[in-house]
């Protein structure tokens, strides 16, 4: 099912107002059938308040459609991650050009470069999950649908792994003035969105598969 009313450019326009900080979102919409549905399903996620506050903006487009809810959650996560990749790319370039706590080849620059690569991999994973969601055929066989949903879950799980790998690279950083806290905080925000998207995909699969 393709959501014609929600596109990446539209989401990027909205998400551009969210950074910094990444997860500053508009106040939840007044209760409607669509937002009530979103609230109910978001209660199954680990970060339910974030889930509702980030997705309720799209209540009029989502309505009571589980598939749309899951897809918008992935779109939202992808858009935020793309913004973060751009932000870290600029930070890394600055470290290379001007040094970052000790010169262009110090451990901070190296960890930031590795993190950036991890996040780029996470973007690829999210795009893979979106591609599979677009190709989803719920009217086919149960086994085919299960296989497709398994692929979506695998892509999102891989994205989570890459996000964890990024912050793990900063575990041994204890120097004052390092960018560890900023990196870890921003990536944690993305990780929460990814976790919620995966939870919504799981809920959709559980509801659809007999």
mmCIF file of C-alpha atoms in Angstrom:
data_model
loop_
_atom_site.group_PDB
_atom_site.id
_atom_site.type_symbol
_atom_site.label_atom_id
_atom_site.label_comp_id
_atom_site.label_asym_id
_atom_site.label_seq_id
_atom_site.Cartn_x
_atom_site.Cartn_y
_atom_site.Cartn_z
ATOM 1 C CA UNK A 1 0.000 0.000 0.000
ATOM 2 C CA UNK A 2 1.525 3.361 -1.062
ATOM 3 C CA UNK A 3 0.868 6.442 1.031
ATOM 4 C CA UNK A 4 0.426 9.123 -1.608
ATOM 5 C CA UNK A 5 -0.065 11.969 0.867
ATOM 6 C CA UNK A 6 3.187 11.469 2.734
ATOM 7 C CA UNK A 7 6.455 11.981 0.901
ATOM 8 C CA UNK A 8 10.065 12.324 1.965
ATOM 9 C CA UNK A 9 10.260 16.009 0.880
ATOM 10 C CA UNK A 10 7.172 16.759 2.947
ATOM 11 C CA UNK A 11 8.600 14.960 5.950
ATOM 12 C CA UNK A 12 11.990 16.624 5.554
ATOM 13 C CA UNK A 13 10.272 20.011 5.621
ATOM 14 C CA UNK A 14 8.633 19.091 8.906
ATOM 15 C CA UNK A 15 11.652 17.371 10.410
ATOM 16 C CA UNK A 16 13.933 20.307 9.555
ATOM 17 C CA UNK A 17 12.281 22.190 12.397
ATOM 18 C CA UNK A 18 13.078 19.402 14.801
ATOM 19 C CA UNK A 19 16.888 19.763 14.946
ATOM 20 C CA UNK A 20 18.463 20.818 17.188
ATOM 21 C CA UNK A 21 17.352 19.062 19.292
ATOM 22 C CA UNK A 22 16.322 16.224 16.992
ATOM 23 C CA UNK A 23 13.212 15.182 18.844
ATOM 24 C CA UNK A 24 11.558 18.532 19.464
ATOM 25 C CA UNK A 25 8.064 17.904 18.166
ATOM 26 C CA UNK A 26 4.852 19.841 17.876
ATOM 27 C CA UNK A 27 2.289 19.428 20.664
ATOM 28 C CA UNK A 28 -0.049 16.470 20.107
ATOM 29 C CA UNK A 29 -3.148 17.179 18.080
ATOM 30 C CA UNK A 30 -6.513 17.303 19.808
ATOM 31 C CA UNK A 31 -8.020 13.862 20.156
ATOM 32 C CA UNK A 32 -9.535 12.535 16.937
ATOM 33 C CA UNK A 33 -10.300 9.077 15.670
ATOM 34 C CA UNK A 34 -6.888 9.021 14.015
ATOM 35 C CA UNK A 35 -4.932 10.278 17.001
ATOM 36 C CA UNK A 36 -6.806 7.981 19.362
ATOM 37 C CA UNK A 37 -5.775 5.068 17.167
ATOM 38 C CA UNK A 38 -2.162 6.253 17.194
ATOM 39 C CA UNK A 39 -2.187 6.642 20.973
ATOM 40 C CA UNK A 40 -3.538 3.121 21.439
ATOM 41 C CA UNK A 41 -0.958 1.499 19.172
ATOM 42 C CA UNK A 42 1.890 3.637 20.508
ATOM 43 C CA UNK A 43 1.180 2.253 23.965
ATOM 44 C CA UNK A 44 2.713 -1.004 22.726
ATOM 45 C CA UNK A 45 6.073 0.693 22.128
ATOM 46 C CA UNK A 46 8.915 1.226 24.578
ATOM 47 C CA UNK A 47 8.838 5.009 24.151
ATOM 48 C CA UNK A 48 5.094 5.534 23.927
ATOM 49 C CA UNK A 49 5.010 9.288 24.601
ATOM 50 C CA UNK A 50 7.619 9.948 21.929
ATOM 51 C CA UNK A 51 5.765 7.631 19.576
ATOM 52 C CA UNK A 52 2.520 9.554 19.948
ATOM 53 C CA UNK A 53 4.017 13.049 19.918
ATOM 54 C CA UNK A 54 6.011 12.348 16.753
ATOM 55 C CA UNK A 55 3.268 10.537 14.828
ATOM 56 C CA UNK A 56 0.093 12.352 15.894
ATOM 57 C CA UNK A 57 0.984 15.116 13.427
ATOM 58 C CA UNK A 58 0.045 12.666 10.682
ATOM 59 C CA UNK A 59 -3.217 11.487 12.253
ATOM 60 C CA UNK A 60 -5.378 12.738 9.380
ATOM 61 C CA UNK A 61 -3.314 10.723 6.906
ATOM 62 C CA UNK A 62 -2.900 7.597 9.015
ATOM 63 C CA UNK A 63 -6.516 7.265 10.161
ATOM 64 C CA UNK A 64 -6.861 3.712 11.504
ATOM 65 C CA UNK A 65 -4.448 2.114 9.051
ATOM 66 C CA UNK A 66 -1.799 -0.064 10.739
ATOM 67 C CA UNK A 67 0.286 -0.267 7.582
ATOM 68 C CA UNK A 68 0.395 3.501 7.153
ATOM 69 C CA UNK A 69 1.287 3.980 10.797
ATOM 70 C CA UNK A 70 4.267 1.644 10.506
ATOM 71 C CA UNK A 71 5.412 3.202 7.242
ATOM 72 C CA UNK A 72 5.184 6.768 8.529
ATOM 73 C CA UNK A 73 7.179 5.726 11.609
ATOM 74 C CA UNK A 74 9.940 4.375 9.353
ATOM 75 C CA UNK A 75 9.847 7.486 7.149
ATOM 76 C CA UNK A 76 10.108 9.696 10.218
ATOM 77 C CA UNK A 77 13.060 7.725 11.567
ATOM 78 C CA UNK A 78 14.815 7.773 8.205
ATOM 79 C CA UNK A 79 14.351 11.525 7.835
ATOM 80 C CA UNK A 80 15.749 12.219 11.295
ATOM 81 C CA UNK A 81 18.696 9.936 10.642
ATOM 82 C CA UNK A 82 19.481 11.672 7.352
ATOM 83 C CA UNK A 83 19.581 14.993 9.200
ATOM 84 C CA UNK A 84 21.892 13.522 11.810
ATOM 85 C CA UNK A 85 24.215 12.082 9.169
ATOM 86 C CA UNK A 86 24.469 15.536 7.593
ATOM 87 C CA UNK A 87 25.157 17.110 10.981
ATOM 88 C CA UNK A 88 27.885 14.585 11.852
ATOM 89 C CA UNK A 89 29.377 14.878 8.372
ATOM 90 C CA UNK A 90 29.905 18.589 8.990
ATOM 91 C CA UNK A 91 31.321 17.894 12.451
ATOM 92 C CA UNK A 92 33.716 15.302 11.057
ATOM 93 C CA UNK A 93 34.871 17.637 8.277
ATOM 94 C CA UNK A 94 35.527 20.314 10.872
ATOM 95 C CA UNK A 95 37.623 17.875 12.915
ATOM 96 C CA UNK A 96 39.648 16.894 9.876
ATOM 97 C CA UNK A 97 40.231 20.508 8.828
ATOM 98 C CA UNK A 98 40.849 22.086 12.226
ATOM 99 C CA UNK A 99 41.542 19.213 14.605
ATOM 100 C CA UNK A 100 39.214 17.796 17.184
ATOM 101 C CA UNK A 101 40.810 17.578 20.610
ATOM 102 C CA UNK A 102 44.323 16.890 19.406
ATOM 103 C CA UNK A 103 44.564 16.903 15.642
ATOM 104 C CA UNK A 104 42.927 15.436 12.566
ATOM 105 C CA UNK A 105 43.990 11.856 13.336
ATOM 106 C CA UNK A 106 43.147 11.690 17.037
ATOM 107 C CA UNK A 107 40.772 9.166 18.567
ATOM 108 C CA UNK A 108 37.831 11.585 18.593
ATOM 109 C CA UNK A 109 38.023 12.108 14.852
ATOM 110 C CA UNK A 110 38.405 8.378 14.282
ATOM 111 C CA UNK A 111 35.415 7.496 16.484
ATOM 112 C CA UNK A 112 33.296 10.150 14.805
ATOM 113 C CA UNK A 113 34.212 8.799 11.380
ATOM 114 C CA UNK A 114 33.279 5.255 12.431
ATOM 115 C CA UNK A 115 29.999 6.492 13.906
ATOM 116 C CA UNK A 116 29.210 8.343 10.706
ATOM 117 C CA UNK A 117 29.741 5.171 8.697
ATOM 118 C CA UNK A 118 27.504 3.253 11.108
ATOM 119 C CA UNK A 119 24.742 5.804 10.659
ATOM 120 C CA UNK A 120 25.069 5.680 6.885
ATOM 121 C CA UNK A 121 24.644 1.920 7.134
ATOM 122 C CA UNK A 122 21.574 2.490 9.333
ATOM 123 C CA UNK A 123 20.142 4.756 6.620
ATOM 124 C CA UNK A 124 20.624 1.966 4.080
ATOM 125 C CA UNK A 125 18.897 -0.448 6.465
ATOM 126 C CA UNK A 126 15.915 1.890 6.870
ATOM 127 C CA UNK A 127 15.670 2.353 3.131
ATOM 128 C CA UNK A 128 15.686 -1.406 2.764
ATOM 129 C CA UNK A 129 12.815 -1.710 5.226
ATOM 130 C CA UNK A 130 10.843 0.982 3.402
ATOM 131 C CA UNK A 131 11.413 -0.711 0.051
ATOM 132 C CA UNK A 132 10.089 -3.977 1.468
ATOM 133 C CA UNK A 133 7.074 -2.209 2.992
ATOM 134 C CA UNK A 134 6.253 -0.669 -0.401
ATOM 135 C CA UNK A 135 6.398 -4.100 -1.993
ATOM 136 C CA UNK A 136 4.311 -5.664 0.744
ATOM 137 C CA UNK A 137 1.476 -7.821 -0.526
ATOM 138 C CA UNK A 138 -0.871 -8.698 2.301
ATOM 139 C CA UNK A 139 -3.310 -10.375 -0.096
ATOM 140 C CA UNK A 140 -0.828 -13.132 -0.981
ATOM 141 C CA UNK A 141 -0.087 -16.270 0.954
ATOM 142 C CA UNK A 142 0.511 -16.161 4.676
ATOM 143 C CA UNK A 143 4.007 -17.531 4.183
ATOM 144 C CA UNK A 144 4.829 -14.813 1.642
ATOM 145 C CA UNK A 145 3.580 -12.091 3.948
ATOM 146 C CA UNK A 146 5.530 -13.517 6.880
ATOM 147 C CA UNK A 147 8.670 -13.568 4.752
ATOM 148 C CA UNK A 148 8.194 -9.944 3.708
ATOM 149 C CA UNK A 149 7.562 -8.789 7.262
ATOM 150 C CA UNK A 150 10.584 -10.746 8.445
ATOM 151 C CA UNK A 151 12.678 -8.760 5.977
ATOM 152 C CA UNK A 152 11.323 -5.461 7.296
ATOM 153 C CA UNK A 153 12.124 -6.491 10.860
ATOM 154 C CA UNK A 154 15.607 -7.623 9.849
ATOM 155 C CA UNK A 155 16.370 -4.274 8.216
ATOM 156 C CA UNK A 156 15.173 -2.277 11.238
ATOM 157 C CA UNK A 157 17.002 -4.545 13.670
ATOM 158 C CA UNK A 158 20.173 -4.011 11.643
ATOM 159 C CA UNK A 159 19.640 -0.249 11.862
ATOM 160 C CA UNK A 160 19.413 -0.519 15.646
ATOM 161 C CA UNK A 161 22.616 -2.544 15.719
ATOM 162 C CA UNK A 162 24.436 0.105 13.700
ATOM 163 C CA UNK A 163 23.193 2.824 16.044
ATOM 164 C CA UNK A 164 24.446 0.912 19.074
ATOM 165 C CA UNK A 165 27.764 0.293 17.348
ATOM 166 C CA UNK A 166 28.147 4.020 16.769
ATOM 167 C CA UNK A 167 27.821 4.940 20.445
ATOM 168 C CA UNK A 168 29.898 1.952 21.570
ATOM 169 C CA UNK A 169 32.836 3.574 19.821
ATOM 170 C CA UNK A 170 32.743 6.364 22.395
ATOM 171 C CA UNK A 171 32.575 4.156 25.505
ATOM 172 C CA UNK A 172 36.196 4.775 26.497
ATOM 173 C CA UNK A 173 36.027 8.549 26.074
ATOM 174 C CA UNK A 174 36.503 10.409 29.349
ATOM 175 C CA UNK A 175 38.162 13.644 28.231
ATOM 176 C CA UNK A 176 36.471 16.896 29.111
ATOM 177 C CA UNK A 177 35.337 18.769 26.060
ATOM 178 C CA UNK A 178 34.946 15.660 23.920
ATOM 179 C CA UNK A 179 31.881 15.370 21.743
ATOM 180 C CA UNK A 180 30.920 12.041 23.264
ATOM 181 C CA UNK A 181 27.867 13.356 25.116
ATOM 182 C CA UNK A 182 26.486 15.170 22.103
ATOM 183 C CA UNK A 183 27.001 12.206 19.798
ATOM 184 C CA UNK A 184 25.516 9.694 22.203
ATOM 185 C CA UNK A 185 22.525 11.909 23.027
ATOM 186 C CA UNK A 186 21.656 12.547 19.397
ATOM 187 C CA UNK A 187 22.087 8.913 18.384
ATOM 188 C CA UNK A 188 20.012 7.814 21.370
ATOM 189 C CA UNK A 189 17.184 9.994 20.052
ATOM 190 C CA UNK A 190 17.400 8.201 16.706
ATOM 191 C CA UNK A 191 17.577 4.835 18.444
ATOM 192 C CA UNK A 192 14.312 5.529 20.260
ATOM 193 C CA UNK A 193 12.583 6.337 16.978
ATOM 194 C CA UNK A 194 13.993 3.184 15.402
ATOM 195 C CA UNK A 195 12.876 1.091 18.359
ATOM 196 C CA UNK A 196 9.369 2.502 18.094
ATOM 197 C CA UNK A 197 9.237 1.897 14.342
ATOM 198 C CA UNK A 198 10.266 -1.724 14.859
ATOM 199 C CA UNK A 199 7.648 -2.157 17.575
ATOM 200 C CA UNK A 200 4.937 -0.758 15.283
ATOM 201 C CA UNK A 201 6.031 -3.108 12.501
ATOM 202 C CA UNK A 202 5.787 -6.006 14.950
ATOM 203 C CA UNK A 203 2.299 -4.891 15.994
ATOM 204 C CA UNK A 204 1.210 -4.636 12.374
ATOM 205 C CA UNK A 205 2.560 -8.107 11.602
ATOM 206 C CA UNK A 206 0.907 -9.636 14.684
ATOM 207 C CA UNK A 207 -2.419 -8.054 13.768
ATOM 208 C CA UNK A 208 -2.287 -9.069 10.100
ATOM 209 C CA UNK A 209 -0.961 -12.609 10.389
ATOM 210 C CA UNK A 210 -3.640 -15.003 11.666
#
